[in-house]
Coordinates of C-alpha atoms in Angstrom, one line a residue:
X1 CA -10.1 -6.9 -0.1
X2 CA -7.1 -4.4 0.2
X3 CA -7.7 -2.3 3.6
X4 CA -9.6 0.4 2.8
X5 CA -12.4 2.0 4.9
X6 CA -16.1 1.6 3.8
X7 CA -18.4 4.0 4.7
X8 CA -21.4 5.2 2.4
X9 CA -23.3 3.4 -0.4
X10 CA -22.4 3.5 -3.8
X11 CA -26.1 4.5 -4.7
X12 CA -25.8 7.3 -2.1
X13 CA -22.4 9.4 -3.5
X14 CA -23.9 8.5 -7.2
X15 CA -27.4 10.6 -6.0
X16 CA -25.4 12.8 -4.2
X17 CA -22.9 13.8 -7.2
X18 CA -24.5 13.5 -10.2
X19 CA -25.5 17.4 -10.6
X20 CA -21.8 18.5 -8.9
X21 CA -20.5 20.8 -11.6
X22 CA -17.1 19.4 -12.7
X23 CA -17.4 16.7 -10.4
X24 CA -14.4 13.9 -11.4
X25 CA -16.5 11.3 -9.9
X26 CA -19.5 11.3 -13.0
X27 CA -21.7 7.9 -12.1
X28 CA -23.4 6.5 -14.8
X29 CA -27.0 5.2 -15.1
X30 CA -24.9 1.6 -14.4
X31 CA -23.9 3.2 -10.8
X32 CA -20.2 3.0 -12.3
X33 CA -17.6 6.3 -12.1
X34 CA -15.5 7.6 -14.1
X35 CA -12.3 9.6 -13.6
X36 CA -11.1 11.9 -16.6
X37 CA -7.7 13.0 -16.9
X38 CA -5.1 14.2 -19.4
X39 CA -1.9 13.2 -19.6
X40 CA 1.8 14.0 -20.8
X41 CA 5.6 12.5 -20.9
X42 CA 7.9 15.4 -20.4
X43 CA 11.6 15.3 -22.2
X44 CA 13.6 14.4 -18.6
X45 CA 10.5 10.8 -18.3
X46 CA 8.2 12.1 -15.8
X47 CA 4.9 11.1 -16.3
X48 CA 2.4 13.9 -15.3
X49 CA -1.5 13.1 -15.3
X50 CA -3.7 16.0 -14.5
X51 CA -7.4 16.1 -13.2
X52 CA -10.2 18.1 -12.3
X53 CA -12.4 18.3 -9.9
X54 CA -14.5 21.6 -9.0
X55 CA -16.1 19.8 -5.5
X56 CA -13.9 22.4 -3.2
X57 CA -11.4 24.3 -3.9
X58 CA -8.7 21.9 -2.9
X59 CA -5.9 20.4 -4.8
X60 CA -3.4 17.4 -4.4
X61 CA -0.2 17.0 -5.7
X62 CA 1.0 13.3 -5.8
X63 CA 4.1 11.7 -6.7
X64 CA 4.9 8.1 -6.5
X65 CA 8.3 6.6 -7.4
X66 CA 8.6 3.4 -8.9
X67 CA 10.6 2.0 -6.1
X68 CA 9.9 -0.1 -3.1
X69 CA 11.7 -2.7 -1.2
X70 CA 11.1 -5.1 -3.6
X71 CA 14.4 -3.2 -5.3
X72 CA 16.7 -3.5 -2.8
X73 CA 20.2 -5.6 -2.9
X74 CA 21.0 -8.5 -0.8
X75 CA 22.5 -6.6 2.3
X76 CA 21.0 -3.4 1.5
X77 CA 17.1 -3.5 2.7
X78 CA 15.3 -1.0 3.9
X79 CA 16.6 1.6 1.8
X80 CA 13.5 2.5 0.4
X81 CA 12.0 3.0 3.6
X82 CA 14.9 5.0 4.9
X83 CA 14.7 7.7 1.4
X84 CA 11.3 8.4 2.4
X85 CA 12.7 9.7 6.0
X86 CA 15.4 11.0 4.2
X87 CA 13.4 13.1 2.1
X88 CA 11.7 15.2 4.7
X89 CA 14.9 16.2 5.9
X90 CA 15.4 19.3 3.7
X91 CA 16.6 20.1 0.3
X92 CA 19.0 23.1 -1.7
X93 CA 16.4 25.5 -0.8
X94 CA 14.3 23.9 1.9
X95 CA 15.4 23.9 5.7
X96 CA 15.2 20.3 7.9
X97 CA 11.5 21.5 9.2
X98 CA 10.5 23.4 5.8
X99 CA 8.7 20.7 3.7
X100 CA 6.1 20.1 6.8
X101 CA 6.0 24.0 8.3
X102 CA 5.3 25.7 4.9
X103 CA 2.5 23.1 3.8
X104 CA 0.4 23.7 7.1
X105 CA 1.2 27.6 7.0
X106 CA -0.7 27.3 3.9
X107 CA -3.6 25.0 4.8
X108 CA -2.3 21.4 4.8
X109 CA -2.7 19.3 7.7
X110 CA 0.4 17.0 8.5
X111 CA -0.5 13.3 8.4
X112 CA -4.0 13.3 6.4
X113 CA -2.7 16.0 4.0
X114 CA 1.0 15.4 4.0
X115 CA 3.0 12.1 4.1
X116 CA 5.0 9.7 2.5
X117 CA 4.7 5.7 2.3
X118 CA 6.5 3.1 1.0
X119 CA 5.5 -0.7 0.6
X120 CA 7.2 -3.6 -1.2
X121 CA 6.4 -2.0 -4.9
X122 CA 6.2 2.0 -4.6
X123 CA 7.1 5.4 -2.3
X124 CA 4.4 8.1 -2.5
X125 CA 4.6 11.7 -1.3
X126 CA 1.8 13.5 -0.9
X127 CA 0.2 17.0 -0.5
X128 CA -3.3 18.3 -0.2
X129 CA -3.9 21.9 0.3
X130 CA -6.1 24.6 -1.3
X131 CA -6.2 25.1 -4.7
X132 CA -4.2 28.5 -4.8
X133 CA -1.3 26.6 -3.0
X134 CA -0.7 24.3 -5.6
X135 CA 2.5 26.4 -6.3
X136 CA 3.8 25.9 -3.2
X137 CA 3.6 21.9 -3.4
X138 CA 4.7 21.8 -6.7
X139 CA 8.4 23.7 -6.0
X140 CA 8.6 21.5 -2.9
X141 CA 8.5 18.3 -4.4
X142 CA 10.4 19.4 -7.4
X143 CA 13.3 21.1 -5.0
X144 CA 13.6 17.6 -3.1
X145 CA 13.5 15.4 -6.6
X146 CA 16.3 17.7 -7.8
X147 CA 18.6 18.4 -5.1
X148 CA 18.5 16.7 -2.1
X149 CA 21.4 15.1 -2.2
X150 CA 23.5 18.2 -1.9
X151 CA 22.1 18.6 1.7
X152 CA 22.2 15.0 2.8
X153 CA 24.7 14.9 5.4
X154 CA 26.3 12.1 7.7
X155 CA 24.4 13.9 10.8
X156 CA 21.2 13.6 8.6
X157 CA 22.1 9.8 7.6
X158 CA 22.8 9.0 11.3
X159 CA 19.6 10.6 12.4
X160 CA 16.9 9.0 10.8
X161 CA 18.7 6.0 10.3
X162 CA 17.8 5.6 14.4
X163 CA 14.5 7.0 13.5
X164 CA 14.0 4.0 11.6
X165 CA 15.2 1.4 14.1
X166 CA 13.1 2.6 16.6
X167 CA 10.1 2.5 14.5
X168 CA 11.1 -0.8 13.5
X169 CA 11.5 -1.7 17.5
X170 CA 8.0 0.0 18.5
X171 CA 6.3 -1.1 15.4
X172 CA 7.6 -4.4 15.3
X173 CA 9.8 -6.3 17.8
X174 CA 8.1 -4.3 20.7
X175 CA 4.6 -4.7 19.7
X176 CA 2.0 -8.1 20.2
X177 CA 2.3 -9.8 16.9
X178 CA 4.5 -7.6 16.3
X179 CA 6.3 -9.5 13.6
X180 CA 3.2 -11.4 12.0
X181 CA 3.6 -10.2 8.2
X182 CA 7.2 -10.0 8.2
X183 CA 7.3 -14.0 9.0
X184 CA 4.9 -14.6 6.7
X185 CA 6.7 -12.7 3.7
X186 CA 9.6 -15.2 5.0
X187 CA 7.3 -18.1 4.5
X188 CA 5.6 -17.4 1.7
X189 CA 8.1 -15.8 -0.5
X190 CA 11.5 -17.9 -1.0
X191 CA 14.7 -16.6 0.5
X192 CA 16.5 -14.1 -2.8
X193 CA 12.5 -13.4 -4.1
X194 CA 12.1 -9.4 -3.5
X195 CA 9.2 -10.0 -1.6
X196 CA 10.9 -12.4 1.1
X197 CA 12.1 -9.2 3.5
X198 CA 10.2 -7.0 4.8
X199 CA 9.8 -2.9 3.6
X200 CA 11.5 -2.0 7.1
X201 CA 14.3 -4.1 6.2
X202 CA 17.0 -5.1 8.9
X203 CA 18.8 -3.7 11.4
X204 CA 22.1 -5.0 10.6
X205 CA 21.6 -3.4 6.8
X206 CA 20.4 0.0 8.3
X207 CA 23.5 -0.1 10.3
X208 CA 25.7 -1.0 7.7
X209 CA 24.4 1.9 5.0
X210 CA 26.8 4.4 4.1
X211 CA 26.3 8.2 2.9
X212 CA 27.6 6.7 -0.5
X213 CA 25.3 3.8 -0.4
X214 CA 22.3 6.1 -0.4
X215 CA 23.1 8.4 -2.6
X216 CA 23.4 6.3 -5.4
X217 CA 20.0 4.7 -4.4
X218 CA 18.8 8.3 -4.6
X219 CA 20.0 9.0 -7.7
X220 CA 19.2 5.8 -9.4
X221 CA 15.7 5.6 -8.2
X222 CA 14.2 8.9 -7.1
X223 CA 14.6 10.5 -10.9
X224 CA 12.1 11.7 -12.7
X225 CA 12.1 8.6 -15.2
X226 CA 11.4 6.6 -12.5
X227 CA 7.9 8.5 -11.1
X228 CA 4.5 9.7 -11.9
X229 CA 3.5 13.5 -10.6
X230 CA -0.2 14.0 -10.0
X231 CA -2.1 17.2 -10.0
X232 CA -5.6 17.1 -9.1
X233 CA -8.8 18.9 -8.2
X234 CA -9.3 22.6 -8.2
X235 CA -7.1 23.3 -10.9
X236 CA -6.6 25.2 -14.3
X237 CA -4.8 22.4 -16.3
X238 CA -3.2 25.2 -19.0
X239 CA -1.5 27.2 -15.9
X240 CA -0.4 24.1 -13.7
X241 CA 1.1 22.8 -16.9
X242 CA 3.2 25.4 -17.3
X243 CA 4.6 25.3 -13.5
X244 CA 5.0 21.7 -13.6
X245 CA 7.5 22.4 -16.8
X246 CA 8.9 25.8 -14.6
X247 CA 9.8 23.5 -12.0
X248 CA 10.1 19.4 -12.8
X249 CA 11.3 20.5 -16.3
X250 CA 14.9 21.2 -15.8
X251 CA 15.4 18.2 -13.3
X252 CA 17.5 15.6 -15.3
X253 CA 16.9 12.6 -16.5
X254 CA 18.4 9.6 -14.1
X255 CA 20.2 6.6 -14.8
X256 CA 18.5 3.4 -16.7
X257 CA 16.7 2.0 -13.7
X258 CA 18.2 -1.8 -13.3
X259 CA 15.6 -4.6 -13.9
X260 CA 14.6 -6.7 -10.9
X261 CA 14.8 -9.5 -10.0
X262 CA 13.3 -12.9 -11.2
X263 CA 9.6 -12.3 -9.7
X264 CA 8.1 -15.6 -10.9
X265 CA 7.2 -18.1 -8.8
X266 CA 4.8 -21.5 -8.8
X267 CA 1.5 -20.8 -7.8
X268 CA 1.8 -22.8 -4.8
X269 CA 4.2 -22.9 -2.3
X270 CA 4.5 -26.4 -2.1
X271 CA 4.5 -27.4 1.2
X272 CA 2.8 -26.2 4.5
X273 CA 4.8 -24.1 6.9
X274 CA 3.3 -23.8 10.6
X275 CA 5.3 -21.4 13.3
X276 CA 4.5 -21.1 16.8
X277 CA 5.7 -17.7 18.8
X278 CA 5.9 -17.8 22.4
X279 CA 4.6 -13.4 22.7
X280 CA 5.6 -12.4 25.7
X281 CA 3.9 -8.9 25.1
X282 CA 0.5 -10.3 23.8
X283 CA -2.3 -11.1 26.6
X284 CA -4.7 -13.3 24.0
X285 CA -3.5 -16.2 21.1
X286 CA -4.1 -15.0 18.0
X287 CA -3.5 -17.0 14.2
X288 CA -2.5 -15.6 11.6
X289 CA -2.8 -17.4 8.3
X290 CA -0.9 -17.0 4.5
X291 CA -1.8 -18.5 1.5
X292 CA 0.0 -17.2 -2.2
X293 CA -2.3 -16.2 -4.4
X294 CA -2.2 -13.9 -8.1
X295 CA -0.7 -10.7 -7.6
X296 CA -2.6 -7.2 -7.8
X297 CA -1.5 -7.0 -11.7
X298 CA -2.9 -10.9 -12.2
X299 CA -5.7 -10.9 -14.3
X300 CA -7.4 -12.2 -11.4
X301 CA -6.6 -9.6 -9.0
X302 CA -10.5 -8.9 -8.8
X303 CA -11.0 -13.0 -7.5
X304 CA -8.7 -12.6 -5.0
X305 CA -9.6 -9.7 -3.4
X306 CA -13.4 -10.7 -3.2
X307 CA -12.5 -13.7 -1.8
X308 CA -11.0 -11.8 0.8
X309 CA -14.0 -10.5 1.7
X310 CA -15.9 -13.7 1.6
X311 CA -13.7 -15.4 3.9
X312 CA -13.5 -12.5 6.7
X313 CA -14.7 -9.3 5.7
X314 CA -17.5 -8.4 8.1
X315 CA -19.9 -9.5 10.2
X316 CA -21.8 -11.5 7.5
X317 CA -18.4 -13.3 6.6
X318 CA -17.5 -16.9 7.4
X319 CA -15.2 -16.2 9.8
X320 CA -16.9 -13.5 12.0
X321 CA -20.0 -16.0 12.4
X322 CA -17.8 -18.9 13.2
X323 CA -15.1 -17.3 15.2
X324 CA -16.7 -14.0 16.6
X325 CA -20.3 -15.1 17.6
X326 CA -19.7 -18.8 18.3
X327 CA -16.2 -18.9 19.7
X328 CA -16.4 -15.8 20.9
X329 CA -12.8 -14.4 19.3
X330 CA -12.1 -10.4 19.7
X331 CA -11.0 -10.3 15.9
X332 CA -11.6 -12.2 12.6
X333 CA -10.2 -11.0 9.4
X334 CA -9.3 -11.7 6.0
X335 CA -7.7 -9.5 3.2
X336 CA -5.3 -9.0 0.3
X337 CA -1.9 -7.8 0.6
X338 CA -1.7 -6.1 -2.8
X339 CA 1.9 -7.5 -3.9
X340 CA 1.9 -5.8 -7.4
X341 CA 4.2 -8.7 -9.1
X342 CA 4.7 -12.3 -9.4
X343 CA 2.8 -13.5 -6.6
X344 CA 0.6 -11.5 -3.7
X345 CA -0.9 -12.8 0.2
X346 CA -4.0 -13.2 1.2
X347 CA -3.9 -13.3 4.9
X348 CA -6.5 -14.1 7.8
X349 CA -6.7 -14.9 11.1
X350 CA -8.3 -14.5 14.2
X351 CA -7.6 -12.9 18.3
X352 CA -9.0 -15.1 20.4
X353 CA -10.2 -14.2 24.1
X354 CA -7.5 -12.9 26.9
X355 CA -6.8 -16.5 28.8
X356 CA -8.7 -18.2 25.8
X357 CA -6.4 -21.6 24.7
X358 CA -4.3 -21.1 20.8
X359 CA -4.8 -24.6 20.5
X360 CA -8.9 -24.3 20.4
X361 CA -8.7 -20.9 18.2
X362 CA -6.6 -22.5 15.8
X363 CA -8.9 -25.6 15.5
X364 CA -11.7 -23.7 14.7
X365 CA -9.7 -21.9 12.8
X366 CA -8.9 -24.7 10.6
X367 CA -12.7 -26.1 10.7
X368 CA -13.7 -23.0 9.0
X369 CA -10.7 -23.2 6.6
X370 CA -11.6 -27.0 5.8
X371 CA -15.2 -26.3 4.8
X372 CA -14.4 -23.3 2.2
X373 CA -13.5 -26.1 -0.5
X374 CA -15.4 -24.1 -3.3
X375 CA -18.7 -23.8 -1.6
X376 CA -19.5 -20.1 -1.4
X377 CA -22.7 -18.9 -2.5
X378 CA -23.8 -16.3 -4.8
X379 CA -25.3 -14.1 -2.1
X380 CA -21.7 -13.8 -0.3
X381 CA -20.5 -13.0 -3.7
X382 CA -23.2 -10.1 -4.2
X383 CA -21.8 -8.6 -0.7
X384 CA -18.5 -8.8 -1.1
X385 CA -19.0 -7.0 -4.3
X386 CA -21.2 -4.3 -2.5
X387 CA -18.0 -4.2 -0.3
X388 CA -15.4 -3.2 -2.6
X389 CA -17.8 -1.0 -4.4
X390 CA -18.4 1.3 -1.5
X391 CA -14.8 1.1 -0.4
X392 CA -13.6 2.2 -3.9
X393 CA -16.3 4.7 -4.6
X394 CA -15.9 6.1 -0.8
X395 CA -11.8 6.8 -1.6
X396 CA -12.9 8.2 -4.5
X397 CA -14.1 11.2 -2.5
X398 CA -11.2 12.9 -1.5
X399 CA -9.1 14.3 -4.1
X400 CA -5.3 13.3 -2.5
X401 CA -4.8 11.0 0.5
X402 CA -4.8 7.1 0.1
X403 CA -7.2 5.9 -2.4
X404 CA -7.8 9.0 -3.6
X405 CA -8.8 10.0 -6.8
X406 CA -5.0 11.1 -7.4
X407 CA -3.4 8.0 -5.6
X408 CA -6.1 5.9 -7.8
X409 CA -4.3 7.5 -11.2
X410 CA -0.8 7.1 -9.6
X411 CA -1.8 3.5 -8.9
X412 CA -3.0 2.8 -12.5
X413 CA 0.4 4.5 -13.9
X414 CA 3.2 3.0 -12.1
X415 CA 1.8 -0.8 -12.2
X416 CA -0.2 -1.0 -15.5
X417 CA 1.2 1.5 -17.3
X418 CA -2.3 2.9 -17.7
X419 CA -3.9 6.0 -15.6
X420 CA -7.6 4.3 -16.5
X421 CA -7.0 1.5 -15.0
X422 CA -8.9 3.5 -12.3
X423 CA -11.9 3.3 -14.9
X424 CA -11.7 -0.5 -15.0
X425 CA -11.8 -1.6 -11.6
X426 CA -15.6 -1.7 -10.9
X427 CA -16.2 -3.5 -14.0
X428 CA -13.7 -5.7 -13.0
X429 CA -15.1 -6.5 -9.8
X430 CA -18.8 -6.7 -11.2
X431 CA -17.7 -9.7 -13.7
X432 CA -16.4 -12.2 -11.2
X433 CA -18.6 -14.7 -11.2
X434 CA -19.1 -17.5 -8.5
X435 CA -17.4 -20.2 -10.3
X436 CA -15.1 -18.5 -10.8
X437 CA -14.4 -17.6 -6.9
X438 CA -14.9 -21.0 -5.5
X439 CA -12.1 -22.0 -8.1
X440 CA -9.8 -20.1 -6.8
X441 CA -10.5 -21.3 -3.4
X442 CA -10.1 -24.5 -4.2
X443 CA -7.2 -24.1 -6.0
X444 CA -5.2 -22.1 -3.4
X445 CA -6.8 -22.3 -0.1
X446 CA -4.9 -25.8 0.2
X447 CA -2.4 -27.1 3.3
X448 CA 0.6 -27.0 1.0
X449 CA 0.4 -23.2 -0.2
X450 CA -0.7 -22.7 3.5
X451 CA 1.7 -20.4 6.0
X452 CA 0.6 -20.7 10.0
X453 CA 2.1 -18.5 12.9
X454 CA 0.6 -19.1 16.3
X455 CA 1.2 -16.3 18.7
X456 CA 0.7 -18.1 22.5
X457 CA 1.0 -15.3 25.3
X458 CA 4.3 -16.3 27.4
X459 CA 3.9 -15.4 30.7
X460 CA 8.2 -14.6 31.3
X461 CA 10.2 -11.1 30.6
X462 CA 9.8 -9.9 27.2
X463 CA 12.1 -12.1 24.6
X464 CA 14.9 -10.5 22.7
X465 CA 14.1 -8.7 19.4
X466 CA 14.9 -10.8 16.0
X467 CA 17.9 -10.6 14.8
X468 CA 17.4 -8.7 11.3

């Protein structure tokens, strides 16, 4: 599975919904949803997808741009991190503090309501307020898509550009494990694949980027041929129509967006890569384990993430009984990365004890590992699709926000090309069947598409950060 909370039953929010006037979520007798939307192309490329939802009157506003790290230049990573800071900093007719102070004068919370994101294959921005704000949200996000660059300074360049290495420093060199997916991406990904680096990119490219540098990325990437606006919940479609066209409308169309890279690669790695960090900040081992498996836009994106949640997902998985009750590990998990393209991780692992021996959790580790060769049973199968049910179908409860109704439609958009793609996914899930799973297991949980780092507590003065 992708990590996303689970909370309440699928049969539960279908009881609970099904007489909600104008309620998005509409389960059928099957205990499936459905989201309904409209859709339309305006003449600058953006893509706008409205939808309605009469639950509260709250409304999002989403945009995500087809851009994520996966983009950048040799010498140039992290850019896409570094627009998203760069685009709280104030626009034409926005102050530095604006974007944040005017959303929660009007009801939105910071963090929960309003954020931005990027990973390896999107940025997203977005705003959840009440419905008679959506105004407000709308002129923000098109004032920042259309003029930002006329405020971005070399003071505002310097700033968060030391924003960003210090969340790189507290998030990763400074932190246990700190740097556990980034060496994986290095394993599992060859050097030049888009995926190889990680989305906070180095600290020799931050310090490198020039006011030029991203102001071309700006204007190549963050135009409105390159995203997908969405407007949901409490909304009149006819009137936020016509303020989408007031304000998105006159924005430009941006430069032809240059292709990427060569994405392709084998479906296994091709040999086994093992790494062992001496962690001077950690107090326990832990393990953390890669394999390469079909990307999230892989016809068997549904496989993967299911086995996912055979493997470690909860306390009825594999590795909770083995590792948790028996060995008495703190942590054991298992999940999908959600690469969009070419190739995506699955990772798991385990955090063993503080004073407990790396050696011993990795060997049970590897027991566990040894005996999934394709022998997973129908009943695992039927909860770990219970799991992703009430993981989607929970998400689907809020109208913005991650996995959201409107970040489900965004999704759907920028990586199929298809809004009801959101429509498909339970279906999806429902016709994996167990041989299915246990061939994919056996196909890629092998040593030689296998990527090991060993974290061992070292009792000495913390190491120097890597050198990115």
């Amino acid at each position: 599975m992708r990590l996303r909370s689970l909370a309440v039953s699928l049969s539960f929010l279908a009881a609970a919904n099904v007489h909600a006037q104008g309620r998005a979520i509409q389960p059928k007798a099957t205990g499936e949803v459905r989201i309904d939307y409209t859709e339309e192309t305006l003449p600058n490329g953006l893509h706008v997808i409205y939808h309605v939802d009469r639950t509260t009157p709250v409304a999002a506003v989403l945009l995500w741009y087809n851009v994520g790290s996966k983009v950048e230049a040799p010498g140039k990573t992290g850019f896409a991190h570094l627009f998203e800071h760069m685009m709280f900093q104030g626009s034409k007719n926005v102050s530095k503090t604006g974007h944040f102070s005017l959303l929660e004068a009007a009801g939105g919370r910071g963090g929960s309501d309003i954020n931005g994101t990027t990973s390896n294959d999107r940025t997203n921005y977005f705003e959840q307020l009440p419905s008679n704000q959506v105004e407000l949200a709308l002129w923000l996000e098109a004032d920042r898509m259309g003029t930002l660059t006329e405020t971005l300074t070399q003071e505002k360049l310097d700033n968060q550009r030391e924003v960003v290495k210090n969340e790189r420093r507290q998030s990763l060199d400074n932190q246990p494990y700190g740097t556990r997916f980034e060496r994986l991406e290095e394993a599992l990904y060859p050097a030049g694949h888009p995926y190889h680096h990680d989305v906070i990119g180095s600290m020799a490219d931050l310090s490198a980027a020039t006011r030029e540098d991203v102001t071309g990325f700006f204007k190549t990437y963050y135009a409105p041929n390159n995203a997908v606006l969405v407007v949901a919940g409490d909304i009149d479609v006819p009137q936020v129509k016509s303020l989408v066209r007031k304000y998105f409308a006159p924005i430009p169309r941006g430069p032809a967006v240059p292709g990427l890279a060569n994405m392709t690669l084998p479906p296994i790695v091709g040999v086994e890569h093992r790494e062992v960090v001496n962690d001077s900040l950690a107090v326990a081992p832990a393990i953390y384990i890669g394999f390469r498996v079909p990307a999230a836009t892989d016809a068997r994106a549904a496989q993967v993430s299911l086995l996912g949640d055979v493997i470690g997902s909860g306390k009825s998985s594999r590795l909770y009984e083995a590792l948790v009750r028996t060995q008495k590990a703190t942590q054991a998990f298992s999940f999908n990365w959600g690469m969009s393209t070419g190739a995506d991780m699955l990772i798991l692992g385990a955090v063993g004890a503080p004073g407990s021996s790396a050696d011993s959790l990795e060997k049970a580790l590897m027991t566990q590992l040894a005996s999934m060769n394709g022998n997973f049973t129908q009943a695992e199968l039927d909860r770990a699709k219970a799991a992703e049910r009430f993981a989607f179908v929970n998400g689907l409860q809020t109208t913005g926000g991650f996995g959201g109704q409107a970040d489900r439609l965004a999704e759907g958009w920028t990586f199929f090309h298809d809004p009801n793609h959101v429509n498909k996914y339970l279906p999806e899930i429902n016709a994996v069947t167990l041989a299915q799973l246990n061939a994919l297991a056996r196909e890629r949980l092998v040593p030689v598409n296998r990527a090991t780092i060993v974290f061992v507590p070292a009792r000495k003065s913390p190491s120097a950060p890597r050198t990115k």
